Amino acid sequence: MSYRNYSAREGGRHHTDPTPSRFNSQSKYHQRGRGNNRPVPDRRPTAGDDLENITVSIGRNLTTDGVGTQRLARRGLIDSRPRRPIQINPRGMNDGGNNQVRWWRISIPQAGAIGKERVLSTLKANCPRQFQPYHYFIDSDTNTGVFFINSQQDADMLKRANRKIEIQNFGTLSIMVSQASCPAPSLDEDLQRHFRDYICNHRFNPQTFQLNLSNLADDEELSALGIYPQLNKQAFLRDIVVIINKDLPITRQLDLGSNNISNLYEFRKLNLIHLEQLSLASNQLKSFEELTHLKQLTHLNHLYLKDNPLISTNNRRNLSRDEFISTIQQKLPQLKRVDDIELPTKIGFGVDNEAIHLPPTVPHYVPQEMQAFLAKFIDEYYRLFDTRGRGELHACYHDTCMFSLCIAPTEGSIVPTKSYKYGALIYDSRNLKKIFDDNKRTTLLRHGKTDVLDFLRIKFPLTKHDGKSFHVDVFSTANNRAIFSVNGLYREIDQGVNGPVRSFQRTFTCSQTSSGVLIVSDHIMIINATDNQVMNMTRSTPPTNGAMPATTTTAPPQTIMESQTGPGVDVQAQMIQKFSQESGMNIEYSRLCLVENDWNYNKAAQKFQDCQKMNLIPPEAFRKS
């Protein structure tokens, strides 16, 4: 028997025991020099000793505070001064995130083979003190039994019982003890069944359809079942949501207050179609974005959020009360009340409806009563616009009219597009995505008839529009005004028949005046035509002489003939017949060629030959019915 054991048995102290503060706690064994560095002699404790500072050496190496602390103390590597024991509240589970409860994980190999309940009952029968295991389960991969306890004394007791408890046919139990931050949040089938029964029988009121799950962590009955609620863990919340959806779908009021909930991600699967009131008060929600996980609760009208960080003064980021309400309504528009605040009625568009029935659409729309007017207006306007000088356009515009031009870029287009240059016209573009200076934007907006017509006559290129490409949309016809747009193609013919082809959208606002219908606003947006548009325009539009007036009308050729001055009808018919026989073109294209050349037969013939050499005459010009 060693001196140490004898001294400890008699109540004395050994020189390797931790030295309390009253016995010169400053001494260190690795210091040199002074003789008082030697340990103090052993003596019996007296009534004046602080009993809380006396460490009992019996079972010293079986504690769970650490391994080999005495050896380290002897070497001077740790401060061996005793500390006041931490006072553990065995039920202090709901501490708002400052959890002082300490946990230990108890692992018992081969518990699955022995039997889950047999192992636990054997432990309780052979331990000198009863203990409460939490979240007891069998690991399916290792067949190890695992449970958790929150008492250091129980942990020390089980550690000392390692390989000292024998089970028939299986030998002694191996009990491994280690510290853990908290129990595993998931529940096995047995615990899930007990948890479900407890919730349905003790927490749900079938008369009011109210489910009260508040402050679960402090529920003694759940603790007795070996369940430690952790609603700040996704796995535990997932089990709760499954139970509610399956067994309590008729719930109308749900209280989840005081459960340390920090996010609502698992609640996105909560399927309570009748839920009207939900309390999340006194939790740890910090972001309004968490509320989006409740949007499927369409009948939810009252939500409690008080005592959460997200609505605390320091976390609102200086949001006003109206901004606070607006933010919540954006996330949950079905709400009518938050805590004690009545929410105003939110007015919005029904974009969340499953089906929005729109009226049938057509590619282009012109009211029946506008068709005759627009056909005449567009035909006459573009006939005048395509003439050199455009002088006759003076009669089409109001004195206080406005005009703007926008050129849209084609860089990065996924559709093959011609890369024609715009020349000096680009400097008059009022593209608001390119022009940021307000003064320049104002300067580029043309005001008054004189300014508008000067721009169209001097700066805008001479054009030839393709009437067959026109599409018209009417936006409004109210208050004696018509707002409509014309979309189509035109070719710039200043430099000949092979000029650039542009696609355009032109929006007119016309007003009824004493002088007739006049244009009060004219906005044109142009962009280079695509390869297909250029090809279709070349096929459908006969070539024209850039020096001669051009027409855009889609009316029959005889209309064009009647709108031009020239020889008599009989002479015109003879010229058309002869031109058709000599050129091989049909009657319609022969007439059109003569009209565009002012019924000058030789000039029309020369123009035909030039166009034929450049392969500019469409194939349909030679088709005869």
PDB file of C-alpha atoms in Angstrom, residues 149-242:
ATOM      1  CA  ILE A 149     -27.090  12.597 -20.669  1.00  0.00           C
ATOM      2  CA  ASN A 150     -26.714  16.095 -19.223  1.00  0.00           C
ATOM      3  CA  SER A 151     -25.246  15.310 -15.810  1.00  0.00           C
ATOM      4  CA  GLN A 152     -21.514  15.097 -15.137  1.00  0.00           C
ATOM      5  CA  GLN A 153     -22.107  12.863 -12.128  1.00  0.00           C
ATOM      6  CA  ASP A 154     -24.052  10.425 -14.296  1.00  0.00           C
ATOM      7  CA  ALA A 155     -21.332  10.561 -16.929  1.00  0.00           C
ATOM      8  CA  ASP A 156     -18.658   9.758 -14.311  1.00  0.00           C
ATOM      9  CA  MET A 157     -20.806   6.967 -12.919  1.00  0.00           C
ATOM     10  CA  LEU A 158     -21.240   5.334 -16.341  1.00  0.00           C
ATOM     11  CA  LYS A 159     -17.557   5.721 -17.116  1.00  0.00           C
ATOM     12  CA  ARG A 160     -16.632   3.914 -13.931  1.00  0.00           C
ATOM     13  CA  ALA A 161     -19.069   1.142 -14.893  1.00  0.00           C
ATOM     14  CA  ASN A 162     -17.145   0.436 -18.096  1.00  0.00           C
ATOM     15  CA  ARG A 163     -16.566  -3.353 -18.392  1.00  0.00           C
ATOM     16  CA  LYS A 164     -17.942  -3.943 -14.891  1.00  0.00           C
ATOM     17  CA  ILE A 165     -21.498  -4.898 -15.841  1.00  0.00           C
ATOM     18  CA  GLU A 166     -21.950  -8.366 -17.299  1.00  0.00           C
ATOM     19  CA  ILE A 167     -24.789  -9.509 -19.550  1.00  0.00           C
ATOM     20  CA  GLN A 168     -25.370 -13.207 -19.958  1.00  0.00           C
ATOM     21  CA  ASN A 169     -24.054 -14.615 -23.253  1.00  0.00           C
ATOM     22  CA  PHE A 170     -22.523 -11.261 -24.217  1.00  0.00           C
ATOM     23  CA  GLY A 171     -19.857 -10.660 -21.613  1.00  0.00           C
ATOM     24  CA  THR A 172     -19.208  -7.296 -20.016  1.00  0.00           C
ATOM     25  CA  LEU A 173     -20.579  -4.029 -21.397  1.00  0.00           C
ATOM     26  CA  SER A 174     -18.148  -1.612 -22.957  1.00  0.00           C
ATOM     27  CA  ILE A 175     -19.302   1.914 -22.124  1.00  0.00           C
ATOM     28  CA  MET A 176     -17.622   4.809 -23.910  1.00  0.00           C
ATOM     29  CA  VAL A 177     -18.225   8.331 -22.614  1.00  0.00           C
ATOM     30  CA  SER A 178     -17.390  11.507 -24.529  1.00  0.00           C
ATOM     31  CA  GLN A 179     -18.502  15.110 -24.387  1.00  0.00           C
ATOM     32  CA  ALA A 180     -21.070  16.371 -26.950  1.00  0.00           C
ATOM     33  CA  SER A 181     -22.460  19.780 -27.788  1.00  0.00           C
ATOM     34  CA  CYS A 182     -26.052  18.518 -27.776  1.00  0.00           C
ATOM     35  CA  PRO A 183     -28.016  15.335 -28.462  1.00  0.00           C
ATOM     36  CA  ALA A 184     -28.497  14.154 -32.023  1.00  0.00           C
ATOM     37  CA  PRO A 185     -31.573  16.111 -33.200  1.00  0.00           C
ATOM     38  CA  SER A 186     -33.260  13.226 -35.045  1.00  0.00           C
ATOM     39  CA  LEU A 187     -35.575  10.754 -33.318  1.00  0.00           C
ATOM     40  CA  ASP A 188     -35.780   7.020 -33.998  1.00  0.00           C
ATOM     41  CA  GLU A 189     -39.111   5.297 -34.670  1.00  0.00           C
ATOM     42  CA  ASP A 190     -39.813   4.567 -31.005  1.00  0.00           C
ATOM     43  CA  LEU A 191     -39.205   8.150 -29.895  1.00  0.00           C
ATOM     44  CA  GLN A 192     -41.142   9.532 -32.865  1.00  0.00           C
ATOM     45  CA  ARG A 193     -44.138   7.424 -31.850  1.00  0.00           C
ATOM     46  CA  HIS A 194     -43.944   8.657 -28.243  1.00  0.00           C
ATOM     47  CA  PHE A 195     -43.478  12.237 -29.408  1.00  0.00           C
ATOM     48  CA  ARG A 196     -46.461  12.028 -31.794  1.00  0.00           C
ATOM     49  CA  ASP A 197     -48.715  10.526 -29.128  1.00  0.00           C
ATOM     50  CA  TYR A 198     -47.718  13.197 -26.635  1.00  0.00           C
ATOM     51  CA  ILE A 199     -48.370  16.062 -29.072  1.00  0.00           C
ATOM     52  CA  CYS A 200     -51.731  14.732 -30.198  1.00  0.00           C
ATOM     53  CA  ASN A 201     -52.978  13.830 -26.709  1.00  0.00           C
ATOM     54  CA  HIS A 202     -51.497  16.584 -24.547  1.00  0.00           C
ATOM     55  CA  ARG A 203     -50.812  19.573 -26.772  1.00  0.00           C
ATOM     56  CA  PHE A 204     -53.770  19.652 -29.185  1.00  0.00           C
ATOM     57  CA  ASN A 205     -57.212  20.998 -28.308  1.00  0.00           C
ATOM     58  CA  PRO A 206     -59.809  19.351 -30.573  1.00  0.00           C
ATOM     59  CA  GLN A 207     -62.508  21.846 -29.535  1.00  0.00           C
ATOM     60  CA  THR A 208     -60.612  24.950 -30.652  1.00  0.00           C
ATOM     61  CA  PHE A 209     -58.294  23.203 -33.180  1.00  0.00           C
ATOM     62  CA  GLN A 210     -55.374  24.810 -31.381  1.00  0.00           C
ATOM     63  CA  LEU A 211     -51.954  23.162 -31.294  1.00  0.00           C
ATOM     64  CA  ASN A 212     -49.742  24.543 -28.533  1.00  0.00           C
ATOM     65  CA  LEU A 213     -46.077  23.653 -29.068  1.00  0.00           C
ATOM     66  CA  SER A 214     -44.632  26.597 -27.181  1.00  0.00           C
ATOM     67  CA  ASN A 215     -41.632  26.200 -24.861  1.00  0.00           C
ATOM     68  CA  LEU A 216     -41.192  22.495 -25.581  1.00  0.00           C
ATOM     69  CA  ALA A 217     -37.683  22.440 -24.165  1.00  0.00           C
ATOM     70  CA  ASP A 218     -38.977  22.972 -20.611  1.00  0.00           C
ATOM     71  CA  ASP A 219     -41.606  20.247 -20.782  1.00  0.00           C
ATOM     72  CA  GLU A 220     -40.973  17.733 -17.973  1.00  0.00           C
ATOM     73  CA  GLU A 221     -43.146  15.077 -19.593  1.00  0.00           C
ATOM     74  CA  LEU A 222     -41.065  15.147 -22.771  1.00  0.00           C
ATOM     75  CA  SER A 223     -37.922  14.933 -20.669  1.00  0.00           C
ATOM     76  CA  ALA A 224     -39.291  11.849 -18.922  1.00  0.00           C
ATOM     77  CA  LEU A 225     -39.791  10.289 -22.357  1.00  0.00           C
ATOM     78  CA  GLY A 226     -36.121  10.883 -23.165  1.00  0.00           C
ATOM     79  CA  ILE A 227     -36.819  13.635 -25.724  1.00  0.00           C
ATOM     80  CA  TYR A 228     -34.872  16.862 -25.789  1.00  0.00           C
ATOM     81  CA  PRO A 229     -36.698  19.240 -28.189  1.00  0.00           C
ATOM     82  CA  GLN A 230     -34.343  21.179 -30.474  1.00  0.00           C
ATOM     83  CA  LEU A 231     -36.436  23.327 -32.767  1.00  0.00           C
ATOM     84  CA  ASN A 232     -33.331  25.219 -33.857  1.00  0.00           C
ATOM     85  CA  LYS A 233     -32.240  22.030 -35.680  1.00  0.00           C
ATOM     86  CA  GLN A 234     -33.576  21.217 -39.140  1.00  0.00           C
ATOM     87  CA  ALA A 235     -33.903  17.480 -38.483  1.00  0.00           C
ATOM     88  CA  PHE A 236     -36.078  17.989 -35.404  1.00  0.00           C
ATOM     89  CA  LEU A 237     -38.263  20.563 -37.167  1.00  0.00           C
ATOM     90  CA  ARG A 238     -38.675  18.165 -40.060  1.00  0.00           C
ATOM     91  CA  ASP A 239     -40.080  15.499 -37.702  1.00  0.00           C
ATOM     92  CA  ILE A 240     -42.520  18.014 -36.227  1.00  0.00           C
ATOM     93  CA  VAL A 241     -43.752  19.139 -39.649  1.00  0.00           C
ATOM     94  CA  VAL A 242     -44.301  15.514 -40.722  1.00  0.00           C
TER      95      VAL A 242
END
